[in-house]
JSON list of C-alpha atoms in Angstrom, two decimals:
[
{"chain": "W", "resi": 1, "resn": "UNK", "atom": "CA", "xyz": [0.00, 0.00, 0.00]},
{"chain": "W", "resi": 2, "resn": "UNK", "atom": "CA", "xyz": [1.36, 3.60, -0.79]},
{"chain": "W", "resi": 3, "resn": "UNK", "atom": "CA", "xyz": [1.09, 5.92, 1.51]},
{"chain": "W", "resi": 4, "resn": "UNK", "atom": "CA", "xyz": [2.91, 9.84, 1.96]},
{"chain": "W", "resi": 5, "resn": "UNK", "atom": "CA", "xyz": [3.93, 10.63, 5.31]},
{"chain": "W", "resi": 6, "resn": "UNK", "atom": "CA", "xyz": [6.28, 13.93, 6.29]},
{"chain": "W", "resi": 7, "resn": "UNK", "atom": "CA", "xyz": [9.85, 13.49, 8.43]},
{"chain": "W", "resi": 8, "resn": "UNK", "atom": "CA", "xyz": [12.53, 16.25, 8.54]},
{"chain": "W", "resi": 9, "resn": "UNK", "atom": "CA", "xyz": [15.12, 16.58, 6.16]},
{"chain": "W", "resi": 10, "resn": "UNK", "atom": "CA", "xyz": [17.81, 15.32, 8.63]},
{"chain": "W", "resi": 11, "resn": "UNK", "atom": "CA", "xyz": [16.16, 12.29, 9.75]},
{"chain": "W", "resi": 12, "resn": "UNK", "atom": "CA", "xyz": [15.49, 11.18, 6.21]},
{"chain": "W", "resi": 13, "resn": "UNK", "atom": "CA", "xyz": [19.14, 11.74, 5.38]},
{"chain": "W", "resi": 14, "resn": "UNK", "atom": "CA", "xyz": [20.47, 9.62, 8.09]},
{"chain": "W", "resi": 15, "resn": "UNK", "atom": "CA", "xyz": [17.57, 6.87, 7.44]},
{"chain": "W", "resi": 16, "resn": "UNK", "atom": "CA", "xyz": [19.08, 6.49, 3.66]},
{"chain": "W", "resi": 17, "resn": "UNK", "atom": "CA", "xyz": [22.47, 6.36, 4.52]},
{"chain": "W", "resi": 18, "resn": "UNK", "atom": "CA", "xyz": [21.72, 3.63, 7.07]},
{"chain": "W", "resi": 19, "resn": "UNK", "atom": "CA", "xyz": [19.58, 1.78, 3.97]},
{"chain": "W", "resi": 20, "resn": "UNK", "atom": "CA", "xyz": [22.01, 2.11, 2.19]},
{"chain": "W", "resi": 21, "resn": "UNK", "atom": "CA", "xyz": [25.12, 1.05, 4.78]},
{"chain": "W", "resi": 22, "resn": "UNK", "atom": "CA", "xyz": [22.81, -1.66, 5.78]},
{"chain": "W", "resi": 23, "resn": "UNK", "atom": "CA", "xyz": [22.03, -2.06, 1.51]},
{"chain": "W", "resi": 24, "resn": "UNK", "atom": "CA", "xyz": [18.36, -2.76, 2.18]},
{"chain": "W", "resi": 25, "resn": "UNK", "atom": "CA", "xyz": [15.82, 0.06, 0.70]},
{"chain": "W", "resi": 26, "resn": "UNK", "atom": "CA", "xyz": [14.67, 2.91, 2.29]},
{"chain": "W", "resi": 27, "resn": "UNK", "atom": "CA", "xyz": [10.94, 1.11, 2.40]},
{"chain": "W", "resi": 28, "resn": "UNK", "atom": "CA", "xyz": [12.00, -1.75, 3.95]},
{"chain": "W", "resi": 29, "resn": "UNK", "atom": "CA", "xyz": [13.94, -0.19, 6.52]},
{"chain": "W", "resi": 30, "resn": "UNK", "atom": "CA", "xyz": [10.44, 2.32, 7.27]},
{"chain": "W", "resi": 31, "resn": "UNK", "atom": "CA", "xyz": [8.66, -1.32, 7.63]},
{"chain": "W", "resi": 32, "resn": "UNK", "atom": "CA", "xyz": [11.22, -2.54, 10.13]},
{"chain": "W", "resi": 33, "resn": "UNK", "atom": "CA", "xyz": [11.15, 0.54, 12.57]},
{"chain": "W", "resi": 34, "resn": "UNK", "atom": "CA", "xyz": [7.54, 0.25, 12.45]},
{"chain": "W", "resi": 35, "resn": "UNK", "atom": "CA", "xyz": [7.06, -3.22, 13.06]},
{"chain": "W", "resi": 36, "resn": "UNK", "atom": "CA", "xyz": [10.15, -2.78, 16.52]},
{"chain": "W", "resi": 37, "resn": "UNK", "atom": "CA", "xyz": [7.29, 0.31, 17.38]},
{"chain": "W", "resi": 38, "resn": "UNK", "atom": "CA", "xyz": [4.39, -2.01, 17.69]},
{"chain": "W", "resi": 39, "resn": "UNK", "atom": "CA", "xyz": [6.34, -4.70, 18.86]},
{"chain": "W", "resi": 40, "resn": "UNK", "atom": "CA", "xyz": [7.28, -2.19, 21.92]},
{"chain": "W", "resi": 41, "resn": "UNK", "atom": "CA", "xyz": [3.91, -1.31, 22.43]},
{"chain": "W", "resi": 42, "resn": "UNK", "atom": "CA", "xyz": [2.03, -4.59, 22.62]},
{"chain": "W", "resi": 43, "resn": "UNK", "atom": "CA", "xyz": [4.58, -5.78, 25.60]},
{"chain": "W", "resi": 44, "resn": "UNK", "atom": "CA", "xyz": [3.24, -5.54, 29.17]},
{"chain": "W", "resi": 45, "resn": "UNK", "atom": "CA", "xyz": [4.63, -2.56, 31.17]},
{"chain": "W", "resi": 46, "resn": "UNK", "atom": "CA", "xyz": [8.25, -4.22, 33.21]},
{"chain": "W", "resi": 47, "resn": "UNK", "atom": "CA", "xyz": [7.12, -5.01, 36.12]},
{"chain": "W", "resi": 48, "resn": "UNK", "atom": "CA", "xyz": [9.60, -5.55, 39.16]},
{"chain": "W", "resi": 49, "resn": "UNK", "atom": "CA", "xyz": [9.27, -8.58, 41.27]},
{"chain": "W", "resi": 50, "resn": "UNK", "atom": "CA", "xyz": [9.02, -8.86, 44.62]},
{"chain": "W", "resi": 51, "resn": "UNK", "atom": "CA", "xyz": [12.57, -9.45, 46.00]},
{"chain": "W", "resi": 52, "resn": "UNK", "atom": "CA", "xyz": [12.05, -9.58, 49.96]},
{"chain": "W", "resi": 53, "resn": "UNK", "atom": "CA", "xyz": [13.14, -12.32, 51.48]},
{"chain": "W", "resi": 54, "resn": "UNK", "atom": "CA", "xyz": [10.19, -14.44, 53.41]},
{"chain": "W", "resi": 55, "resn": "UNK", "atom": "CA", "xyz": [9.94, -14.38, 56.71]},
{"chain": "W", "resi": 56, "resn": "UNK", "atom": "CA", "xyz": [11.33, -11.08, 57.68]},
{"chain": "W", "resi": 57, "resn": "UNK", "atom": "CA", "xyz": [11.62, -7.18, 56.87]},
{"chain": "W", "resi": 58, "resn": "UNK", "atom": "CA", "xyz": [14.59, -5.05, 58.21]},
{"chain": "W", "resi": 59, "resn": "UNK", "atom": "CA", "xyz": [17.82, -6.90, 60.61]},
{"chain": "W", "resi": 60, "resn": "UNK", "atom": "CA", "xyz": [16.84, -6.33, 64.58]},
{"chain": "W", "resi": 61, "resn": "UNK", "atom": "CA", "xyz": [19.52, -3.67, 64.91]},
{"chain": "W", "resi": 62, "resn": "UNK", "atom": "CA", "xyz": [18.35, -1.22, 62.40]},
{"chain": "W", "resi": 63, "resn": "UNK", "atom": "CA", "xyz": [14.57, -2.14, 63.07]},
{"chain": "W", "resi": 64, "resn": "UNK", "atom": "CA", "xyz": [13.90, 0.99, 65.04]},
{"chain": "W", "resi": 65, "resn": "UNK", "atom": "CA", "xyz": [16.27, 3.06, 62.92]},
{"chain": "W", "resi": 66, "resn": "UNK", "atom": "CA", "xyz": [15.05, 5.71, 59.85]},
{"chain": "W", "resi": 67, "resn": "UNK", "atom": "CA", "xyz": [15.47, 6.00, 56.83]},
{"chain": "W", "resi": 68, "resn": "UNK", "atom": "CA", "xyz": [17.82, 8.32, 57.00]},
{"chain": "W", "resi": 69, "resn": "UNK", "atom": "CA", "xyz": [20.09, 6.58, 59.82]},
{"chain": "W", "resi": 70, "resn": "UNK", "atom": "CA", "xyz": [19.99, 3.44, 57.56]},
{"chain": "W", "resi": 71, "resn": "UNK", "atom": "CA", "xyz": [21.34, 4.89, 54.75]},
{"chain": "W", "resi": 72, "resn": "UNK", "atom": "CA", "xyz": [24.11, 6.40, 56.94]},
{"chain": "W", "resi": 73, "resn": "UNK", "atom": "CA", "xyz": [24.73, 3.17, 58.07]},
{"chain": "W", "resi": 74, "resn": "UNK", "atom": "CA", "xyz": [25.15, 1.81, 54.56]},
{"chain": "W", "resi": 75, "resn": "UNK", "atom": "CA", "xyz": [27.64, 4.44, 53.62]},
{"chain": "W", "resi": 76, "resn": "UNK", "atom": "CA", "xyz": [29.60, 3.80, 56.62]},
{"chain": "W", "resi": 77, "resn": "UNK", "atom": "CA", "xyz": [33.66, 4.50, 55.65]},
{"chain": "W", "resi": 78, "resn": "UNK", "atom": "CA", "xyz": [32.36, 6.20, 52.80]},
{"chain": "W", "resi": 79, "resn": "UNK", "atom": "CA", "xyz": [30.72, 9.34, 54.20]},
{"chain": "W", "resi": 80, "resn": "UNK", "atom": "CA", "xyz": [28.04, 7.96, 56.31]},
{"chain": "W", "resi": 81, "resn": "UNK", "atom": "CA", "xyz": [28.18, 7.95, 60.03]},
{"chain": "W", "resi": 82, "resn": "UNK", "atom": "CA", "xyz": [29.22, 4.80, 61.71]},
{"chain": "W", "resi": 83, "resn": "UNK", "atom": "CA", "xyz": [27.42, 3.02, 64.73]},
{"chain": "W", "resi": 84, "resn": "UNK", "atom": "CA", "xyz": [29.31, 4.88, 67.33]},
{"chain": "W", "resi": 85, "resn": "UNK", "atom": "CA", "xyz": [28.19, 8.14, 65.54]},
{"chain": "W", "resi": 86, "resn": "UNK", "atom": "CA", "xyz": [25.12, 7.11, 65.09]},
{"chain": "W", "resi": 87, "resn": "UNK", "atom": "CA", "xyz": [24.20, 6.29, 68.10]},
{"chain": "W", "resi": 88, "resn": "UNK", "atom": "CA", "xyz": [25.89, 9.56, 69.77]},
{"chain": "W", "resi": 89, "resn": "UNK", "atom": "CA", "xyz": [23.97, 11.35, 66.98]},
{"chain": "W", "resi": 90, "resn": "UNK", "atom": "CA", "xyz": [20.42, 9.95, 68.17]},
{"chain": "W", "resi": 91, "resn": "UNK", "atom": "CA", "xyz": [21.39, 10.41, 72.23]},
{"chain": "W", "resi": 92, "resn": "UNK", "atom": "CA", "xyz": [21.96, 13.78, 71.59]},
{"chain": "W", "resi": 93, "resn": "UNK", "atom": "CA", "xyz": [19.17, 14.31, 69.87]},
{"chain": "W", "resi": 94, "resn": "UNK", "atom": "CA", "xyz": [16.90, 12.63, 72.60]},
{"chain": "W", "resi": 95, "resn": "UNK", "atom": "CA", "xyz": [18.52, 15.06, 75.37]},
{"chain": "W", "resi": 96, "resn": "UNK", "atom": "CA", "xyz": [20.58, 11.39, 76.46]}
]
């Protein structure tokens, strides 16, 4: 089936040099993009799976801990505050 449709200049340039590195025609390379389009669109959304582990949520020690604390935790020797500070950190902060 014909058909007219309207690109830029610069995008039809590049799409007939790639025909033509790739030595296919400028149609069927159209056909291809198209068909990887609706092939994209027809997949299900990515859906992540749940990756907790069963039978518990967060370690004892950081159980009462936020957010916050945790991540400073995890970046322990790199920035975040250690256990020591940490826990200095949160008696101050309590009047302790």
């Amino acid at each position: 089936m014909k058909t007219t449709i309207e690109i830029s200049d610069a995008l039809l340039r590049e799409a007939r040099k790639l025909a033509a590195r790739e030595g296919v025609t400028l149609r069927a390379l159209v056909e291809r993009g198209l068909h990887r389009v609706i092939a994209e669109t027809k997949r299900p959304p990515f859906r992540m799976r749940d990756g907790r582990f069963g039978g518990g949520w967060l370690h004892p020690d950081v159980r009462d801990l936020s957010w916050e604390q945790i991540r400073d935790l995890s970046y322990e020797g790199r920035g975040g505050l250690s256990w020591e500070q940490l826990r200095d950190k949160t008696d101050k902060g309590s009047g302790g």
